XYZ file of C-alpha atoms in Angstrom:
514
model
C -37.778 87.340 149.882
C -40.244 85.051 147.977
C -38.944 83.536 144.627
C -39.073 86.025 141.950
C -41.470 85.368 139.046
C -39.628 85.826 135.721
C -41.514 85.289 132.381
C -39.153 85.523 129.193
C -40.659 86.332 125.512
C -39.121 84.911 122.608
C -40.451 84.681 119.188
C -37.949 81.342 117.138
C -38.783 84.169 113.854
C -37.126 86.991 115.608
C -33.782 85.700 113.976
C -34.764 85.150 110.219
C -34.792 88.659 109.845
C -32.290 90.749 107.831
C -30.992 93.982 107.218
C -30.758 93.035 103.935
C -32.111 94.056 101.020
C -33.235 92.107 96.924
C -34.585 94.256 94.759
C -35.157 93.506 91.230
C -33.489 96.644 88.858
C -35.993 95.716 85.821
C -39.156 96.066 87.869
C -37.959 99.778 88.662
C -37.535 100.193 85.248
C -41.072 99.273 84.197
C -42.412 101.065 87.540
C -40.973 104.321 87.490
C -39.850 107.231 85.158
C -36.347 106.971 84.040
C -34.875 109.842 85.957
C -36.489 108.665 88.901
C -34.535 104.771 88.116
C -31.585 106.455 87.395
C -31.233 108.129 90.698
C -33.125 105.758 92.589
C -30.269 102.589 90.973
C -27.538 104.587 92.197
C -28.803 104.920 96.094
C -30.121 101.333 95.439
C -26.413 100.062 95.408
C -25.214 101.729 97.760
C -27.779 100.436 100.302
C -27.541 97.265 98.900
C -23.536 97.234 99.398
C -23.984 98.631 102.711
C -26.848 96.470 103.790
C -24.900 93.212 102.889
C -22.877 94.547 105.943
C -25.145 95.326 107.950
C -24.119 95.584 111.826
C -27.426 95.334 113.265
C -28.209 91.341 113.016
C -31.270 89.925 114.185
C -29.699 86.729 114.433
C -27.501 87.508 117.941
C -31.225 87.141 119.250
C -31.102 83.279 118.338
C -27.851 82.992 119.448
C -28.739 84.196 122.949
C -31.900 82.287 123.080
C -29.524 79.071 121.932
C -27.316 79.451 125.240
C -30.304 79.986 127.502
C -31.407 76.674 126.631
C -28.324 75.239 126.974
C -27.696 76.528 129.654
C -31.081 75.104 131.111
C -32.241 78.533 132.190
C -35.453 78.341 129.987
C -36.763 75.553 132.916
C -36.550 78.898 135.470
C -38.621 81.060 133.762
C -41.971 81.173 132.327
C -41.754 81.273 128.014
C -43.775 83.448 126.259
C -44.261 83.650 122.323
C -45.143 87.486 122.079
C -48.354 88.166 120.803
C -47.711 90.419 117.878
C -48.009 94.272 117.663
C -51.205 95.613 115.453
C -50.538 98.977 113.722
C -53.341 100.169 116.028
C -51.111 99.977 119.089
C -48.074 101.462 117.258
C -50.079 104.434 116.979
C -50.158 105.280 120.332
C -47.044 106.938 120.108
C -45.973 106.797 116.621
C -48.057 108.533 113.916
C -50.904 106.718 111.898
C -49.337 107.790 107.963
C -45.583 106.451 109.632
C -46.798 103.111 110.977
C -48.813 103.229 107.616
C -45.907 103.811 105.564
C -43.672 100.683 107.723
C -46.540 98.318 107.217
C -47.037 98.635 102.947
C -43.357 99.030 102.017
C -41.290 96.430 101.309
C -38.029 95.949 99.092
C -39.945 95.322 95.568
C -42.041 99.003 96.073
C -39.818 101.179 97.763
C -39.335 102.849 94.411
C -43.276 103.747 95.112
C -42.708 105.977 98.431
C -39.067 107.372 97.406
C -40.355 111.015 99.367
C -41.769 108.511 102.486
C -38.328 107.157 102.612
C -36.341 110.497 102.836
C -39.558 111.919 104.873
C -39.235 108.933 107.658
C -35.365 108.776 107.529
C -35.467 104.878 105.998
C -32.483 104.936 104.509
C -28.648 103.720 105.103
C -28.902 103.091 108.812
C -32.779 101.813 108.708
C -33.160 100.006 105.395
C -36.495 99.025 103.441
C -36.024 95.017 103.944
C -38.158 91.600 103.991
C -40.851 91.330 106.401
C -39.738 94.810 108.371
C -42.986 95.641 109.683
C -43.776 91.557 110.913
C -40.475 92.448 112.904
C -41.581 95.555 114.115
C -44.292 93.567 115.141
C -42.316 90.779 116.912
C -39.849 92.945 119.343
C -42.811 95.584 120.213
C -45.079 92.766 121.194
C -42.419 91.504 123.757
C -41.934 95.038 125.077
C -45.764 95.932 125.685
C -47.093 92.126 126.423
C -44.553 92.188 129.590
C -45.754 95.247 130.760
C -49.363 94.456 130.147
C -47.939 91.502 132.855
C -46.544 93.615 135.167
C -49.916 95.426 135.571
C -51.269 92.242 135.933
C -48.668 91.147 138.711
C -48.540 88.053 136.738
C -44.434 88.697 136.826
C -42.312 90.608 138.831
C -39.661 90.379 135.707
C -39.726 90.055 132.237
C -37.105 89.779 129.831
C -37.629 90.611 126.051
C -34.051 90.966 124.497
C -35.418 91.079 120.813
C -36.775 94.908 122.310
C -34.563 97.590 123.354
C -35.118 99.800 119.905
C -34.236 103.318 121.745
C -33.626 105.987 118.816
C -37.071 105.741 116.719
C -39.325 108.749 116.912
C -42.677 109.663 116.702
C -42.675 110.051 112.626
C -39.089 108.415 112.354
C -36.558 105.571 111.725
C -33.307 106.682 113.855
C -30.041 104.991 114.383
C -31.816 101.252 113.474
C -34.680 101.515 115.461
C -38.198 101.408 113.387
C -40.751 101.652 116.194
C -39.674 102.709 119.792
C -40.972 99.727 121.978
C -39.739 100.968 125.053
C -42.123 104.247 125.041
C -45.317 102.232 123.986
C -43.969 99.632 127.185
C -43.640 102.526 129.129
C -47.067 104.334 128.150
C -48.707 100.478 128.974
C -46.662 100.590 132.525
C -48.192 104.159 133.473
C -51.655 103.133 133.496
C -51.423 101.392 136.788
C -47.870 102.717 137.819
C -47.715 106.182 139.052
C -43.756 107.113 137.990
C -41.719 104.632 136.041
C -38.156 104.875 135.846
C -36.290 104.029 132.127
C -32.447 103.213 132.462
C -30.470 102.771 129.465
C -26.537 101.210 129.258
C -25.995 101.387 125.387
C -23.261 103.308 124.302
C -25.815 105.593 122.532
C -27.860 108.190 123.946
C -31.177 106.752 124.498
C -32.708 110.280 122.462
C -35.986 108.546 121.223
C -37.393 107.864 124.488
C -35.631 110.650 126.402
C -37.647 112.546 123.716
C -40.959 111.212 124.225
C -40.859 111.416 128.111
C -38.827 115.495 128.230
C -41.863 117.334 130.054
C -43.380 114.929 131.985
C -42.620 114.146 135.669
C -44.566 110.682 135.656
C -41.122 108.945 133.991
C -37.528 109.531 134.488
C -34.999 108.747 132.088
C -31.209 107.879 132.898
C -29.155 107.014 130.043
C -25.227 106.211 130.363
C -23.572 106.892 126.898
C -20.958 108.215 124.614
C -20.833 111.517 124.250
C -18.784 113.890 121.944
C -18.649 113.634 117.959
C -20.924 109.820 118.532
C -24.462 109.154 117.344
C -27.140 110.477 117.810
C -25.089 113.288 119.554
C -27.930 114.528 122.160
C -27.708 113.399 125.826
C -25.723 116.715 126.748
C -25.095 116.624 130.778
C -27.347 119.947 131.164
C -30.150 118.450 129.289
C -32.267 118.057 132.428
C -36.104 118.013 131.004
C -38.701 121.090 130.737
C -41.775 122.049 132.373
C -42.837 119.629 134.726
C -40.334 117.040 133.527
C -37.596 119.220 134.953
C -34.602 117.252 136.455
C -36.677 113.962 135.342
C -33.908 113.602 132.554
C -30.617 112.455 133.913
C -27.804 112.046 131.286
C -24.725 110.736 132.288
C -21.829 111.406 129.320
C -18.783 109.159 128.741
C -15.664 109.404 126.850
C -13.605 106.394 125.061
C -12.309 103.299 127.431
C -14.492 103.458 130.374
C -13.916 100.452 131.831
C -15.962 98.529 134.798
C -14.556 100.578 137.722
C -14.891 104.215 136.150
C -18.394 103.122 135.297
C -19.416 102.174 138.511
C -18.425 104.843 140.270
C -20.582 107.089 138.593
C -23.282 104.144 137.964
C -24.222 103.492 141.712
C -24.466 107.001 143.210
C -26.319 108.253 140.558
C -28.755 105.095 140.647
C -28.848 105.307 144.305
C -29.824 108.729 144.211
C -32.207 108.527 141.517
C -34.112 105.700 143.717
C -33.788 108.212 146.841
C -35.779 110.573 145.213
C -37.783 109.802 142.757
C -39.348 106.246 143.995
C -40.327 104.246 141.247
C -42.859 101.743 140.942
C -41.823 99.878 138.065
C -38.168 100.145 136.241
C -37.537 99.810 132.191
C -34.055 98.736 131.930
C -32.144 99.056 128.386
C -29.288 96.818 128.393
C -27.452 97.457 125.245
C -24.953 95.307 124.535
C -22.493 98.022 122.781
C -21.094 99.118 125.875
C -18.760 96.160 126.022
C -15.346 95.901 125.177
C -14.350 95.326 121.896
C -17.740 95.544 120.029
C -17.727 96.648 116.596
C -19.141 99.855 117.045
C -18.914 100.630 120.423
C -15.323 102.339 122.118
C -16.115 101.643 125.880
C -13.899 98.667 127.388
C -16.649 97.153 130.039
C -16.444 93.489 130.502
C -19.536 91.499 130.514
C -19.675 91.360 134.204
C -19.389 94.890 134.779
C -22.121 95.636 132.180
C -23.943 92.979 134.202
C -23.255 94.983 138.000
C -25.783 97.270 136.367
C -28.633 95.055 135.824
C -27.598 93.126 139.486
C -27.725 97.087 141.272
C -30.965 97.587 140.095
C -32.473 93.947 140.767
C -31.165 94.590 144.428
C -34.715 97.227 145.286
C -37.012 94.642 144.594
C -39.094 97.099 142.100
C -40.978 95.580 139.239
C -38.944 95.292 136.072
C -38.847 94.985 132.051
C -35.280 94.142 130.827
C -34.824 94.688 127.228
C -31.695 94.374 124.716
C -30.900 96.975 122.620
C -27.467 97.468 120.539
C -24.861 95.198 120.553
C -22.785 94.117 117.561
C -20.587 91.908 118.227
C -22.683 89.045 118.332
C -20.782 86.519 119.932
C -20.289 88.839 122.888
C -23.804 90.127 122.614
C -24.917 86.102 122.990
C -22.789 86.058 125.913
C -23.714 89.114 128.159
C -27.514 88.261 127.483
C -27.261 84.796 128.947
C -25.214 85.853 131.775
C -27.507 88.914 132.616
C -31.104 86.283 132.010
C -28.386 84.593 134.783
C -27.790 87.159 137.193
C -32.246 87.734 136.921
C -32.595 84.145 138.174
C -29.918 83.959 140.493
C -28.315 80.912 138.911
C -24.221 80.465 138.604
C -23.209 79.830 134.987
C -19.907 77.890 134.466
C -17.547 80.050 132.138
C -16.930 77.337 129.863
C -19.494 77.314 127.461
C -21.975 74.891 127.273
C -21.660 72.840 123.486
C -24.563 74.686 121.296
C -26.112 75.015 117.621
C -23.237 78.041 117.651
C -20.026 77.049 119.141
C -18.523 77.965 116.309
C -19.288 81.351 117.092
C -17.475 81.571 120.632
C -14.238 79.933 119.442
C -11.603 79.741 120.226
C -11.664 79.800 123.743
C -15.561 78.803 124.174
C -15.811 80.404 127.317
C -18.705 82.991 128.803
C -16.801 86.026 129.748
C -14.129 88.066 127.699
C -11.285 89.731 128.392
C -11.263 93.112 128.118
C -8.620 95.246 126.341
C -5.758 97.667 127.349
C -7.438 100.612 125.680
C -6.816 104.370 127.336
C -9.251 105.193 129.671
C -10.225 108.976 128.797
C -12.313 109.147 131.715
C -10.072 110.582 134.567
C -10.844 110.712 137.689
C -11.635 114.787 138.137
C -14.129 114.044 134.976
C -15.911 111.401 136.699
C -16.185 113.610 140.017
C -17.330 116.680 137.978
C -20.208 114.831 136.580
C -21.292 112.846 139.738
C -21.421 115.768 141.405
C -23.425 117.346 138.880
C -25.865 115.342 138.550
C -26.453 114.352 142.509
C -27.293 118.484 142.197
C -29.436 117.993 140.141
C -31.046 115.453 141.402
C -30.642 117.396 144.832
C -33.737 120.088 143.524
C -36.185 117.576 143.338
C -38.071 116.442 146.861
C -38.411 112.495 147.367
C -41.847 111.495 146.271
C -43.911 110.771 148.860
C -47.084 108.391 149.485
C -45.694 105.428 148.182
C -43.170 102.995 150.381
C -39.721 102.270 148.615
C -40.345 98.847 148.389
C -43.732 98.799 147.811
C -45.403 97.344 144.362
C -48.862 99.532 143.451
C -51.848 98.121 143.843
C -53.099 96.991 140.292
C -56.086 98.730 139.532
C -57.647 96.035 137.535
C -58.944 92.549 137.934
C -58.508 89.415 136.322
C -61.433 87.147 135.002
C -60.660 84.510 132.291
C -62.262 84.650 128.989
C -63.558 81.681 126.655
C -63.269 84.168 123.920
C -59.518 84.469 123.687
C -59.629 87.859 121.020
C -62.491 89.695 122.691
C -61.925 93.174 122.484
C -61.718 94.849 126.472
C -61.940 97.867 127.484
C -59.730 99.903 129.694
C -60.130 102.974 131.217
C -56.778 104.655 132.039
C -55.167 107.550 133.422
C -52.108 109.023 131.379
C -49.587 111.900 132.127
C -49.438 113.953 128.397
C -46.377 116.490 128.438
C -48.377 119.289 126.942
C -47.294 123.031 126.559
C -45.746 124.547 129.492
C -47.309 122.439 131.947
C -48.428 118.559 132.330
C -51.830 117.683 132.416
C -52.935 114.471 133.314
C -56.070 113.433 131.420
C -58.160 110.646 131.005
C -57.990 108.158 127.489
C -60.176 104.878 126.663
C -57.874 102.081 125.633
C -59.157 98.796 124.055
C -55.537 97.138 123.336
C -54.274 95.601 126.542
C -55.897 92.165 126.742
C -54.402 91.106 123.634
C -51.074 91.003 124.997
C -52.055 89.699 127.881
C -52.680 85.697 126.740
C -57.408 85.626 127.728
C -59.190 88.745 127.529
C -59.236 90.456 130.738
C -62.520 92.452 132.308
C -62.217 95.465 134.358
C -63.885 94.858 137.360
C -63.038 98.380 138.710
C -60.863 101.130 137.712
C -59.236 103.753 140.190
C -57.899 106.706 138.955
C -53.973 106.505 139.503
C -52.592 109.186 142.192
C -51.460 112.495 140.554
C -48.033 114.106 141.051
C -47.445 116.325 143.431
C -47.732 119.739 142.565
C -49.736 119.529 139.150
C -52.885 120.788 138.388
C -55.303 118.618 136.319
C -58.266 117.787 134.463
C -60.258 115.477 132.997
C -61.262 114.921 129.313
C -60.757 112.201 126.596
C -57.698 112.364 124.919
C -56.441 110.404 121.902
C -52.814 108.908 123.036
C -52.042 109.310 119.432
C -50.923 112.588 120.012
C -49.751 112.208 123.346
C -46.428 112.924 122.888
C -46.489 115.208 119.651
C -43.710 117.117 120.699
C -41.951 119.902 118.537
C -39.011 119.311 117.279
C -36.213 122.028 118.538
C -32.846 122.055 119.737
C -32.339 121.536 123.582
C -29.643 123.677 123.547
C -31.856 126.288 122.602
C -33.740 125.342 125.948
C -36.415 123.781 123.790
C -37.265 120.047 122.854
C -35.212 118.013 120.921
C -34.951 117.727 116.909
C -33.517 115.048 114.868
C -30.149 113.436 114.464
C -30.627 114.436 111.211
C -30.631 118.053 110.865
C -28.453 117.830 113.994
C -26.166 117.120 111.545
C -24.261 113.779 113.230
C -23.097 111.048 111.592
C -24.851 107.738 111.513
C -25.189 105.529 113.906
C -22.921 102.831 112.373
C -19.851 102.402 109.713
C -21.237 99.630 107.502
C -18.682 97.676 105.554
């Protein structure tokens, strides 16, 4: 096998940003009408008290980049600064007055929009806070300039740990997640990849995307998580996908203390399976950190080389792959499993004794890379485990291995290359995208003029081929704005419908903030 080719995006900003928020009390009370400040002052300190603690720190991003370099695994990799997200391509999933809304609020006029912040869910969990839509900007870049690459074959992996941001939705902050980078990655991946497979390992159910993705057959989601009285309490073992996208949603549900064995024995058959039938051509993989022992929010007890067996299983089929972070909050151990897993990409043995860093301080006392995990029950017993393996290999069972495609194979790209001297030239694209529409899936043609600026030069399409369609759909042609692509209804999926929010699910929030 020839050397892989691994680019890595990284943006030094990334960690400035904080869940924080300053807001100055007597420009509300010039601003606004005094009922308004009254009510708005008291929610004000009680996101500002929460916010101060804040699990979700941009900072563990820093950290991790800190031990790469350390570590010297920056010299194995190409380094990319991602170019950064326009409101134009948020929009491609998420809806114009949304992205709108993220992009003109800030701390000082959030008093302005206090029905945009109940209407978007931008509250507790997903604070108003300085520079939030720049950051937006930052970790979606990543996500959709390393796809834009592996359409290009210009990698065969790219790692952007800043992305990961599972739980927004179309019109939504969810669970700490603003705009849902994977699904606009995913969206960039299908116009040269015929089905793309999404795995996700954070101890949360990977809803948003799950969401975006129910009724199509082009993508299959797999997402290993909590289930049971946990945020964002969807990811239900029947919840299999609709119309088309039936059986393309695998969800595998966990109780407290799973540790690295447990996990793996439901991990590889399933994965196996999944790669049996379905075939992929390029892979999305979430690799939330909260799935490790002893992390602040999390309950599962996997050590960072389990979580890390994962990443290493999937590696092993040679497919075309995005890795991404996601939660994690503990974040020393978050540091830790992201440098070992940018390892395990490049093949490279770390020493366990930490290398000295701008954060040692962080990893003491022991300074080493891998934890010990704790003596926590495991609720998982072995009858629960079988029950859902062998539910879900049934599952899995209805559908028929896609054919026309080898295993192994990487498609064809179905553009070419020329260099530009006019780095910001505007490109078209003509692409082919799979829309989960009413009761069926239609696959329709869209004109795109976004990709070349994540891409580094403008690109020109010498020639575009319309991707192969699935197997047992009927289609048509016609221009279709990806805007409302995935518009999808929001219902209960226990009432064999799509999915609503965590919201009026009624679940708690994602985190306890202290």
């Amino acid at each position: 096998m020839t050397k892989s080719k691994i680019a890595y995006f990284y943006d030094a900003e990334v960690g400035n940003f904080y869940y924080g928020q300053v807001i100055h009390a007597r420009l509300l009370l010039v601003c606004a009408p005094i009922v308004d400040v009254l009510s708005f002052c008291f929610s004000l300190i009680k996101l500002t008290l929460l916010s101060q603690g804040h699990p979700m720190k941009p900072h563990r991003m820093r950290m991790t980049h800190n031990l790469l370099l350390h570590y010297g695994l920056h010299s194995h990799m190409e380094v990319f600064k991602p170019t950064l997200a326009s409101a134009e391509d948020m929009t491609l999933f998420h809806s114009d007055d949304y992205v709108e809304f993220l992009r003109l609020v800030t701390p000082e006029n959030q008093h302005e929009h206090l029905r945009q912040l109940k209407r978007f869910n931008v509250a507790e969990d997903c604070p108003v806070f300085d520079g939030l839509f720049n950051f937006c900007q930052v970790y979606t870049g990543g996500s959709v300039g390393g796809a834009v690459r592996l359409n290009h074959k210009q990698s065969d992996t790219v790692v952007n740990w800043s992305g990961g941001l599972h739980h927004a939705k179309k019109a939504e902050a969810s669970g700490f997640c603003y705009i849902n980078d994977i699904v606009l990655c995913i969206l960039e991946l299908l116009k040269v990849h015929q089905r793309v497979l999404y795995i996700d390992i954070d101890i949360h159910h990977g809803d948003g995307v799950e969401e975006a993705f129910y009724t199509t057959d082009r993508v299959m989601t797999v997402s290993f998580h909590k289930f049971g009285e946990y945020f964002p309490g969807t990811g239900h073992l029947q919840d299999v996908g609709q119309h088309a996208g039936k059986y393309h949603s695998v969800n595998v549900p966990l109780k407290d203390g799973i540790d690295d064995s447990s996990y793996e024995q439901l991990y590889k058959p399933i994965m196996s399976k999944v790669m049996e039938v379905f075939r992929p051509e390029a892979i999305v993989f979430q690799s939330g950190a909260d799935s490790l022992s002893g992390d602040r929010l999390g309950c599962f007890n996997l050590s960072i080389r389990g979580h890390a067996e994962c990443l290493k299983f999937m590696r092993s089929f040679n497919i075309p792959m995005i890795v991404l972070g996601g939660g994690g909050y503990t974040i020393r151990n978050v540091a830790r499993c992201w440098a070992y897993e940018t390892g395990c990409l490049l093949g490279i043995d770390m020493d366990d004794k930490l290398p000295i860093n701008d954060y040692s301080e962080y990893f003491g006392p022991n300074h080493q890379l891998h934890i010990q995990t704790s003596n926590m029950e495991n609720q998982n017993t072995s009858e629960y485990l079988q029950g859902v393996r062998s539910r879900i290999l049934e599952h899995l069972s209805q559908l028929q291995p896609t054919s026309g495609v080898s295993f192994h194979d990487v498609p064809t790209t179905h553009v070419g290359l020329e260099s530009s001297e006019m780095g910001n030239t505007a490109v078209e694209q003509t692409e082919l995208i799979t829309i989960a529409h009413d009761a069926e899936l239609e696959h329709e043609h869209a004109v795109d003029t976004r990709s070349a600026r994540h891409a580094g030069p403008a690109v020109h399409v010498e020639e575009v081929t319309e991707l192969p369609r699935s197997t047992g759909v009927t289609s048509k042609s016609t221009t279709l704005d990806l805007a409302n692509a995935f518009a999808l209804p929001g219902q209960s999926r226990t009432n064999n419908a799509l999915p609503q929010s965590s919201a009026s699910l009624g679940v708690k929030h994602h985190g306890t903030m202290q």
